[in-house]
Structure formats: structure tokens, C-alpha cells
PDB file of C-alpha atoms in Angstrom:
ATOM      1  CA  SER A   1      27.617  -9.217  24.641  1.00  0.00           C
ATOM      2  CA  LEU A   2      29.391 -10.226  27.855  1.00  0.00           C
ATOM      3  CA  SER A   3      27.983 -13.709  27.865  1.00  0.00           C
ATOM      4  CA  ALA A   4      29.081 -14.173  24.501  1.00  0.00           C
ATOM      5  CA  LEU A   5      32.662 -13.080  25.409  1.00  0.00           C
ATOM      6  CA  ILE A   6      32.681 -15.188  28.624  1.00  0.00           C
ATOM      7  CA  ALA A   7      31.280 -18.364  26.537  1.00  0.00           C
ATOM      8  CA  ALA A   8      34.244 -17.654  24.094  1.00  0.00           C
ATOM      9  CA  HIS A   9      36.834 -17.330  27.051  1.00  0.00           C
ATOM     10  CA  ASP A  10      35.468 -20.427  28.758  1.00  0.00           C
ATOM     11  CA  GLN A  11      35.837 -22.406  25.482  1.00  0.00           C
ATOM     12  CA  LEU A  12      39.403 -21.224  24.837  1.00  0.00           C
ATOM     13  CA  ALA A  13      40.392 -21.815  28.524  1.00  0.00           C
ATOM     14  CA  ALA A  14      39.142 -25.353  28.172  1.00  0.00           C
ATOM     15  CA  ALA A  15      41.440 -25.964  25.238  1.00  0.00           C
ATOM     16  CA  GLY A  16      44.246 -24.488  27.365  1.00  0.00           C
ATOM     17  CA  VAL A  17      44.486 -21.088  25.549  1.00  0.00           C
ATOM     18  CA  THR A  18      45.056 -17.885  27.528  1.00  0.00           C
ATOM     19  CA  ILE A  19      44.617 -14.412  26.085  1.00  0.00           C
ATOM     20  CA  ARG A  20      47.210 -11.829  26.392  1.00  0.00           C
ATOM     21  CA  SER A  21      46.733  -8.302  25.252  1.00  0.00           C
ATOM     22  CA  ALA A  22      49.262  -6.143  23.637  1.00  0.00           C
ATOM     23  CA  THR A  23      47.520  -2.961  24.526  1.00  0.00           C
ATOM     24  CA  GLU A  24      45.484  -3.733  27.592  1.00  0.00           C
ATOM     25  CA  PRO A  25      46.969  -4.924  31.059  1.00  0.00           C
ATOM     26  CA  PHE A  26      45.645  -8.364  31.274  1.00  0.00           C
ATOM     27  CA  ASP A  27      46.703 -11.953  30.647  1.00  0.00           C
ATOM     28  CA  THR A  28      43.957 -14.456  31.297  1.00  0.00           C
ATOM     29  CA  SER A  29      46.382 -17.125  32.482  1.00  0.00           C
ATOM     30  CA  THR A  30      46.052 -15.116  35.940  1.00  0.00           C
ATOM     31  CA  SER A  31      43.197 -14.401  38.045  1.00  0.00           C
ATOM     32  CA  ILE A  32      43.684 -10.878  38.017  1.00  0.00           C
ATOM     33  CA  GLY A  33      44.019 -10.823  34.354  1.00  0.00           C
ATOM     34  CA  THR A  34      40.765 -12.799  33.937  1.00  0.00           C
ATOM     35  CA  PHE A  35      38.998 -10.215  36.142  1.00  0.00           C
ATOM     36  CA  LEU A  36      40.341  -7.197  33.822  1.00  0.00           C
ATOM     37  CA  PHE A  37      39.387  -9.166  30.724  1.00  0.00           C
ATOM     38  CA  GLN A  38      35.824  -9.530  32.109  1.00  0.00           C
ATOM     39  CA  LEU A  39      35.626  -5.975  33.545  1.00  0.00           C
ATOM     40  CA  LEU A  40      36.653  -4.627  30.092  1.00  0.00           C
ATOM     41  CA  GLY A  41      34.042  -6.695  28.576  1.00  0.00           C
ATOM     42  CA  SER A  42      31.560  -5.339  30.882  1.00  0.00           C
ATOM     43  CA  LEU A  43      32.352  -1.875  30.147  1.00  0.00           C
ATOM     44  CA  ALA A  44      32.263  -2.537  26.548  1.00  0.00           C
ATOM     45  CA  GLN A  45      28.690  -3.921  27.060  1.00  0.00           C
ATOM     46  CA  LEU A  46      27.658  -0.924  28.793  1.00  0.00           C
ATOM     47  CA  GLU A  47      28.876   1.441  26.424  1.00  0.00           C
ATOM     48  CA  ARG A  48      27.021  -0.461  23.713  1.00  0.00           C
ATOM     49  CA  SER A  49      23.901  -0.169  25.778  1.00  0.00           C
ATOM     50  CA  THR A  50      24.151   3.574  26.314  1.00  0.00           C
ATOM     51  CA  ILE A  51      24.619   4.227  22.772  1.00  0.00           C
ATOM     52  CA  LYS A  52      21.787   2.065  21.896  1.00  0.00           C
ATOM     53  CA  GLU A  53      19.586   3.650  24.494  1.00  0.00           C
ATOM     54  CA  ARG A  54      20.620   7.330  23.230  1.00  0.00           C
ATOM     55  CA  MET A  55      19.810   6.643  19.824  1.00  0.00           C
ATOM     56  CA  THR A  56      16.321   5.052  20.571  1.00  0.00           C
ATOM     57  CA  MET A  57      15.576   8.327  22.708  1.00  0.00           C
ATOM     58  CA  GLY A  58      16.709  10.588  19.911  1.00  0.00           C
ATOM     59  CA  ARG A  59      14.499   8.521  17.235  1.00  0.00           C
ATOM     60  CA  ALA A  60      11.569   8.870  19.801  1.00  0.00           C
ATOM     61  CA  ARG A  61      12.204  12.717  20.103  1.00  0.00           C
ATOM     62  CA  VAL A  62      12.116  13.147  16.335  1.00  0.00           C
ATOM     63  CA  ALA A  63       9.051  10.896  15.999  1.00  0.00           C
ATOM     64  CA  LYS A  64       7.189  12.814  18.830  1.00  0.00           C
ATOM     65  CA  ALA A  65       7.935  16.091  16.989  1.00  0.00           C
ATOM     66  CA  GLY A  66       6.233  14.762  13.899  1.00  0.00           C
ATOM     67  CA  LYS A  67       9.437  14.950  12.009  1.00  0.00           C
ATOM     68  CA  TRP A  68      10.700  12.460   9.438  1.00  0.00           C
ATOM     69  CA  GLY A  69      12.913   9.794  10.855  1.00  0.00           C
ATOM     70  CA  GLY A  70      15.007   9.004   7.875  1.00  0.00           C
ATOM     71  CA  GLY A  71      15.148   6.529   5.267  1.00  0.00           C
ATOM     72  CA  VAL A  72      13.453   6.563   1.670  1.00  0.00           C
ATOM     73  CA  LEU A  73      10.856   9.224   1.274  1.00  0.00           C
ATOM     74  CA  PRO A  74       7.436   7.959   0.218  1.00  0.00           C
ATOM     75  CA  LEU A  75       6.386   8.556  -3.343  1.00  0.00           C
ATOM     76  CA  GLY A  76       4.477  11.894  -3.339  1.00  0.00           C
ATOM     77  CA  TYR A  77       6.381  13.524  -0.417  1.00  0.00           C
ATOM     78  CA  ASP A  78       9.073  15.991   0.097  1.00  0.00           C
ATOM     79  CA  LEU A  79      10.352  17.320   3.551  1.00  0.00           C
ATOM     80  CA  ASP A  80       9.763  21.022   4.527  1.00  0.00           C
ATOM     81  CA  GLU A  81      12.103  23.229   6.325  1.00  0.00           C
ATOM     82  CA  LYS A  82      10.931  21.649   9.620  1.00  0.00           C
ATOM     83  CA  ASN A  83      12.003  18.073   8.232  1.00  0.00           C
ATOM     84  CA  SER A  84       8.306  17.024   8.235  1.00  0.00           C
ATOM     85  CA  LEU A  85       6.477  15.238   5.251  1.00  0.00           C
ATOM     86  CA  THR A  86       4.870  17.574   2.880  1.00  0.00           C
ATOM     87  CA  PRO A  87       2.925  16.823  -0.536  1.00  0.00           C
ATOM     88  CA  SER A  88       5.449  16.851  -3.383  1.00  0.00           C
ATOM     89  CA  ARG A  89       4.787  19.342  -6.071  1.00  0.00           C
ATOM     90  CA  ARG A  90       7.218  17.983  -8.446  1.00  0.00           C
ATOM     91  CA  TYR A  91       5.720  17.939 -11.836  1.00  0.00           C
ATOM     92  CA  ILE A  92       6.073  14.689 -13.827  1.00  0.00           C
ATOM     93  CA  GLU A  93       5.697  15.733 -17.400  1.00  0.00           C
ATOM     94  CA  SER A  94       4.763  12.494 -19.006  1.00  0.00           C
ATOM     95  CA  THR A  95       1.871  12.054 -16.589  1.00  0.00           C
ATOM     96  CA  GLY A  96       0.700  15.600 -16.358  1.00  0.00           C
ATOM     97  CA  LEU A  97       0.436  15.230 -12.711  1.00  0.00           C
ATOM     98  CA  THR A  98       2.485  16.282  -9.682  1.00  0.00           C
ATOM     99  CA  GLU A  99       4.320  13.542  -7.685  1.00  0.00           C
ATOM    100  CA  ASP A 100       1.780  13.577  -4.863  1.00  0.00           C
ATOM    101  CA  ALA A 101      -1.206  13.360  -7.359  1.00  0.00           C
ATOM    102  CA  LEU A 102       0.487  10.479  -9.060  1.00  0.00           C
ATOM    103  CA  ALA A 103       0.704   8.572  -5.809  1.00  0.00           C
ATOM    104  CA  ARG A 104      -2.914   9.187  -5.104  1.00  0.00           C
ATOM    105  CA  ASP A 105      -3.624   8.126  -8.544  1.00  0.00           C
ATOM    106  CA  ILE A 106      -1.941   4.692  -8.036  1.00  0.00           C
ATOM    107  CA  ILE A 107      -3.402   4.060  -4.943  1.00  0.00           C
ATOM    108  CA  GLN A 108      -7.088   4.824  -6.439  1.00  0.00           C
ATOM    109  CA  ARG A 109      -6.198   2.623  -9.380  1.00  0.00           C
ATOM    110  CA  ILE A 110      -5.439  -0.330  -7.279  1.00  0.00           C
ATOM    111  CA  ALA A 111      -8.459   0.379  -5.013  1.00  0.00           C
ATOM    112  CA  ASP A 112     -10.594   0.304  -8.291  1.00  0.00           C
ATOM    113  CA  GLY A 113      -9.201  -3.140  -9.230  1.00  0.00           C
ATOM    114  CA  SER A 114      -5.932  -2.439 -11.056  1.00  0.00           C
ATOM    115  CA  SER A 115      -3.001  -4.620  -9.936  1.00  0.00           C
ATOM    116  CA  ALA A 116       0.553  -3.889  -8.996  1.00  0.00           C
ATOM    117  CA  VAL A 117       1.917  -5.557 -12.188  1.00  0.00           C
ATOM    118  CA  ALA A 118      -0.555  -3.460 -14.368  1.00  0.00           C
ATOM    119  CA  GLU A 119       0.462  -0.273 -12.456  1.00  0.00           C
ATOM    120  CA  ALA A 120       4.256  -1.007 -12.829  1.00  0.00           C
ATOM    121  CA  LYS A 121       3.877  -1.540 -16.717  1.00  0.00           C
ATOM    122  CA  ARG A 122       1.743   1.682 -16.988  1.00  0.00           C
ATOM    123  CA  LEU A 123       4.438   3.536 -15.197  1.00  0.00           C
ATOM    124  CA  ASN A 124       7.129   2.101 -17.215  1.00  0.00           C
ATOM    125  CA  ALA A 125       5.188   2.925 -20.384  1.00  0.00           C
ATOM    126  CA  LEU A 126       4.833   6.515 -19.281  1.00  0.00           C
ATOM    127  CA  ARG A 127       8.428   6.673 -18.579  1.00  0.00           C
ATOM    128  CA  VAL A 128       7.768   7.852 -15.039  1.00  0.00           C
ATOM    129  CA  PRO A 129      11.110   7.768 -13.301  1.00  0.00           C
ATOM    130  CA  CYS A 130      11.614   5.199 -10.379  1.00  0.00           C
ATOM    131  CA  GLN A 131      13.964   6.725  -8.072  1.00  0.00           C
ATOM    132  CA  LYS A 132      14.230   6.352  -4.295  1.00  0.00           C
ATOM    133  CA  ARG A 133      14.666   9.757  -2.743  1.00  0.00           C
ATOM    134  CA  TYR A 134      16.297  10.685   0.600  1.00  0.00           C
ATOM    135  CA  LYS A 135      16.436  13.930   2.579  1.00  0.00           C
ATOM    136  CA  GLY A 136      18.379  16.619   0.829  1.00  0.00           C
ATOM    137  CA  GLU A 137      17.312  15.571  -2.562  1.00  0.00           C
ATOM    138  CA  LYS A 138      19.716  12.549  -2.680  1.00  0.00           C
ATOM    139  CA  LEU A 139      18.871   9.840  -5.091  1.00  0.00           C
ATOM    140  CA  ASP A 140      19.597   6.200  -4.789  1.00  0.00           C
ATOM    141  CA  GLY A 141      21.831   5.373  -7.578  1.00  0.00           C
ATOM    142  CA  ASN A 142      21.293   1.628  -6.911  1.00  0.00           C
ATOM    143  CA  THR A 143      17.832   1.345  -8.470  1.00  0.00           C
ATOM    144  CA  SER A 144      17.164   0.021 -11.859  1.00  0.00           C
ATOM    145  CA  GLY A 145      14.843   3.051 -12.725  1.00  0.00           C
ATOM    146  CA  ILE A 146      12.199   0.483 -13.838  1.00  0.00           C
ATOM    147  CA  TRP A 147       8.984   0.056 -11.760  1.00  0.00           C
ATOM    148  CA  GLN A 148       8.586  -3.298 -10.282  1.00  0.00           C
ATOM    149  CA  ALA A 149       5.348  -4.741  -8.738  1.00  0.00           C
ATOM    150  CA  SER A 150       7.250  -5.181  -5.561  1.00  0.00           C
ATOM    151  CA  ARG A 151       7.605  -1.321  -5.199  1.00  0.00           C
ATOM    152  CA  ILE A 152       3.995  -0.730  -5.863  1.00  0.00           C
ATOM    153  CA  ASN A 153       3.165  -3.369  -3.357  1.00  0.00           C
ATOM    154  CA  GLN A 154       5.260  -1.798  -0.863  1.00  0.00           C
ATOM    155  CA  MET A 155       3.915   1.692  -1.431  1.00  0.00           C
ATOM    156  CA  ILE A 156       0.159   0.576  -1.132  1.00  0.00           C
ATOM    157  CA  ARG A 157       0.950  -0.956   2.050  1.00  0.00           C
ATOM    158  CA  ASN A 158       2.830   1.980   3.439  1.00  0.00           C
ATOM    159  CA  PRO A 159       0.729   3.634   6.390  1.00  0.00           C
ATOM    160  CA  VAL A 160       1.941   7.083   5.562  1.00  0.00           C
ATOM    161  CA  TYR A 161      -0.440   7.078   2.607  1.00  0.00           C
ATOM    162  CA  TYR A 162      -3.343   6.422   5.164  1.00  0.00           C
ATOM    163  CA  GLY A 163      -2.499   9.139   7.529  1.00  0.00           C
ATOM    164  CA  ARG A 164      -0.648   7.177   9.962  1.00  0.00           C
ATOM    165  CA  ARG A 165       3.111   6.962  11.031  1.00  0.00           C
ATOM    166  CA  VAL A 166       4.365   3.813  12.575  1.00  0.00           C
ATOM    167  CA  TYR A 167       7.432   4.170  14.848  1.00  0.00           C
ATOM    168  CA  HIS A 168       9.330   0.953  15.951  1.00  0.00           C
ATOM    169  CA  SER A 169      11.548   1.202  18.860  1.00  0.00           C
ATOM    170  CA  ASN A 170      13.736  -1.489  20.511  1.00  0.00           C
TER     171      ASN A 170
END
């Protein structure tokens, strides 16, 4: 930010340090050099703000259209050709269920009194794959493949499973 840049410059100036650029036409030992330094800082801050604003407007446009904004797809969902969430019909052989039915089953078991720990143990015993999927069938290779209670807890708190989509904007 411009204020951080100026604060850093003021501290350097108080210590007797000047800034000379090898690529830009300024030397902060002169008044015009200090002006150019601050002007370039202002332009950089403007560009940063403009990029952030455009990104926010783009995310809002995607959300308003009801499309998936990106990130990990919730268990039980895929994306259709319009980039909207749709129930996943992937069959999970060890459970005899499709992925969307499995997600509903997990939530129902928790509602009936099961715990996240018990559900994680059950899914691991059934050898249900624990993978994070993204748009385009991309899988996250950083997961251990083992269900953890924390993953179940995140899942049951996800508003998507209750028919709500939450969009956070800056």
C-alpha cells in the first residue's frame, strides 16, 4: 500500500538512506525524485485496487448466474456443462450407493446421532475413497486418502448441503 511504502521511505530517510532506481527515473535524495517515487507507488496501489475490484465483480457475476465459483467440489456433487452444481451419479462400489446418495446418507446418520469420528471410521472400513475433486475431474493429490472426523465436520457444516450458497466478497 502507498501508506506502507511512504512509512518505509520515511524510516529510511530518517536513517540517511536514499533510494536510487536502476530502472526508473528517480532518486529520493531530490524532491522531484521523492515525488516520482510516491507517484509510482500511487499508480501501483491504483493498479492493485483495480485488479481486486475486477476480480470481485467477476466472482459476483459467476455467483449471480448460479455457477460454481471454484474450489473443492462438495462430496456428492459434480459440475454440469453450465458450470453449475449437479448431483453426482458416480457409483461407489463398496457402498452400493452413488456419491450423492452417500453424502445424504452421511448427513442423515449424523442427524440420527452418529458422530463424525464414527462416520470417518465407517467410511475408511468400507474403503470409500477420500479425495478432493475440482472442476475438470482434477483430484487433489495432497490428501491422505483417509477419512478424518474434521472432513466430516466440514461437510455437515457446508451450507450447500442445506440448499444455500454463501458468497463472500471483499
